[in-house]
PDB file of C-alpha atoms in Angstrom:
ATOM      1  CA  MET A 281      43.170   9.470 -21.881  1.00  0.00           C
ATOM      2  CA  LEU A 282      43.187   5.239 -20.554  1.00  0.00           C
ATOM      3  CA  THR A 283      45.076   5.374 -17.414  1.00  0.00           C
ATOM      4  CA  GLU A 284      43.523   1.764 -15.386  1.00  0.00           C
ATOM      5  CA  PHE A 285      42.988  -1.131 -17.454  1.00  0.00           C
ATOM      6  CA  ASN A 286      43.583  -5.118 -16.912  1.00  0.00           C
ATOM      7  CA  LEU A 287      45.821  -7.739 -17.923  1.00  0.00           C
ATOM      8  CA  GLY A 288      42.491  -9.145 -20.862  1.00  0.00           C
ATOM      9  CA  ASP A 289      40.934  -6.002 -21.854  1.00  0.00           C
ATOM     10  CA  LYS A 290      39.707  -5.471 -24.457  1.00  0.00           C
ATOM     11  CA  VAL A 291      40.211  -1.511 -25.436  1.00  0.00           C
ATOM     12  CA  GLN A 292      39.632   0.525 -28.852  1.00  0.00           C
ATOM     13  CA  MET A 293      42.141   2.267 -30.359  1.00  0.00           C
ATOM     14  CA  ARG A 294      41.782   6.505 -31.840  1.00  0.00           C
ATOM     15  CA  LYS A 295      43.085   4.171 -35.338  1.00  0.00           C
ATOM     16  CA  ASN A 296      42.347   1.733 -37.168  1.00  0.00           C
ATOM     17  CA  HIS A 297      44.512  -1.632 -37.925  1.00  0.00           C
ATOM     18  CA  ALA A 298      45.443  -2.028 -41.460  1.00  0.00           C
ATOM     19  CA  CYS A 299      42.578  -4.773 -41.826  1.00  0.00           C
ATOM     20  CA  GLY A 300      40.406  -2.656 -41.100  1.00  0.00           C
ATOM     21  CA  ALA A 301      39.338  -3.166 -37.439  1.00  0.00           C
ATOM     22  CA  ASN A 302      40.632  -1.293 -33.994  1.00  0.00           C
ATOM     23  CA  GLU A 303      40.086  -3.400 -31.215  1.00  0.00           C
ATOM     24  CA  TRP A 304      42.643  -5.209 -29.217  1.00  0.00           C
ATOM     25  CA  GLU A 305      42.954  -6.963 -26.527  1.00  0.00           C
ATOM     26  CA  ILE A 306      46.038  -6.814 -23.323  1.00  0.00           C
ATOM     27  CA  THR A 307      47.927  -9.269 -23.630  1.00  0.00           C
ATOM     28  CA  ARG A 308      50.591  -7.992 -21.585  1.00  0.00           C
ATOM     29  CA  CYS A 309      51.763  -5.426 -19.374  1.00  0.00           C
ATOM     30  CA  GLY A 310      55.006  -3.440 -17.511  1.00  0.00           C
ATOM     31  CA  ALA A 311      56.538  -0.451 -19.217  1.00  0.00           C
ATOM     32  CA  ASP A 312      55.800  -1.555 -22.555  1.00  0.00           C
ATOM     33  CA  ILE A 313      51.810  -2.783 -23.304  1.00  0.00           C
ATOM     34  CA  LYS A 314      51.357  -5.575 -25.658  1.00  0.00           C
ATOM     35  CA  LEU A 315      48.235  -5.804 -27.642  1.00  0.00           C
ATOM     36  CA  ARG A 316      47.251  -8.654 -29.784  1.00  0.00           C
ATOM     37  CA  CYS A 317      43.939  -7.569 -32.784  1.00  0.00           C
ATOM     38  CA  THR A 318      41.403  -9.068 -32.494  1.00  0.00           C
ATOM     39  CA  HIS A 319      40.776  -8.987 -36.454  1.00  0.00           C
ATOM     40  CA  CYS A 320      43.648 -10.577 -37.519  1.00  0.00           C
ATOM     41  CA  GLY A 321      45.267 -11.192 -34.480  1.00  0.00           C
ATOM     42  CA  ARG A 322      48.151  -9.330 -35.419  1.00  0.00           C
ATOM     43  CA  VAL A 323      50.680  -8.292 -31.930  1.00  0.00           C
ATOM     44  CA  ILE A 324      52.245  -5.424 -31.061  1.00  0.00           C
ATOM     45  CA  MET A 325      54.256  -3.832 -28.919  1.00  0.00           C
ATOM     46  CA  LEU A 326      53.425   0.087 -27.140  1.00  0.00           C
ATOM     47  CA  ASP A 327      54.916   1.537 -24.512  1.00  0.00           C
ATOM     48  CA  ARG A 328      52.995   3.108 -21.855  1.00  0.00           C
ATOM     49  CA  MET A 329      52.435   6.459 -22.965  1.00  0.00           C
ATOM     50  CA  ASP A 330      52.339   6.178 -26.737  1.00  0.00           C
ATOM     51  CA  PHE A 331      49.600   3.333 -24.799  1.00  0.00           C
ATOM     52  CA  MET A 332      47.738   5.512 -23.239  1.00  0.00           C
ATOM     53  CA  ARG A 333      47.646   8.336 -25.191  1.00  0.00           C
ATOM     54  CA  SER A 334      46.446   5.622 -28.313  1.00  0.00           C
ATOM     55  CA  ALA A 335      43.953   3.960 -26.417  1.00  0.00           C
ATOM     56  CA  LYS A 336      39.672   5.430 -26.896  1.00  0.00           C
ATOM     57  CA  ARG A 337      38.153   3.375 -24.178  1.00  0.00           C
ATOM     58  CA  ILE A 338      37.862  -0.380 -22.423  1.00  0.00           C
ATOM     59  CA  THR A 339      35.509  -2.001 -25.313  1.00  0.00           C
ATOM     60  CA  ALA A 340      35.080  -5.641 -22.913  1.00  0.00           C
ATOM     61  CA  GLN A 341      36.379  -5.823 -19.373  1.00  0.00           C
ATOM     62  CA  ALA A 342      39.094  -8.357 -18.175  1.00  0.00           C
ATOM     63  CA  ASP A 343      37.196 -11.644 -16.342  1.00  0.00           C
ATOM     64  CA  SER A 344      38.319 -11.669 -12.643  1.00  0.00           C
ATOM     65  CA  ASP A 345      40.382 -14.574 -12.042  1.00  0.00           C
ATOM     66  CA  ALA A 346      42.356 -14.262 -15.981  1.00  0.00           C
ATOM     67  CA  GLY A 347      44.398 -11.960 -14.761  1.00  0.00           C
ATOM     68  CA  ARG A 348      46.021  -9.527 -12.648  1.00  0.00           C
ATOM     69  CA  THR A 349      45.275  -6.345 -11.759  1.00  0.00           C
ATOM     70  CA  GLU A 350      46.992  -3.149 -12.659  1.00  0.00           C
ATOM     71  CA  THR A 351      47.166  -1.343  -9.196  1.00  0.00           C
ATOM     72  CA  ALA A 352      48.525  -5.050  -8.420  1.00  0.00           C
ATOM     73  CA  LEU A 353      51.059  -5.055 -10.835  1.00  0.00           C
ATOM     74  CA  ASN A 354      53.043  -1.772  -9.368  1.00  0.00           C
ATOM     75  CA  ALA A 355      52.123  -2.965  -5.270  1.00  0.00           C
ATOM     76  CA  PRO A 356      55.224  -4.235  -3.276  1.00  0.00           C
ATOM     77  CA  ASP A 357      55.829  -7.881  -2.818  1.00  0.00           C
TER      78      ASP A 357
END
């Protein structure tokens, strides 16, 4: 189960997409996770628990300047 991830990370999912790829880029983090297929560009949204169960591993880390970390999203202001 994948528990730590950042905006802009590329993740490998357990099942292949219909286009044949299984790598997705995280474009939104919150209660729902928004993913974009790196091969065909299809955008999907999964709730956090479904995403954490379906994600296999992080294939590429996001640049440190590109997005906020998961812990920064939950930190009080």
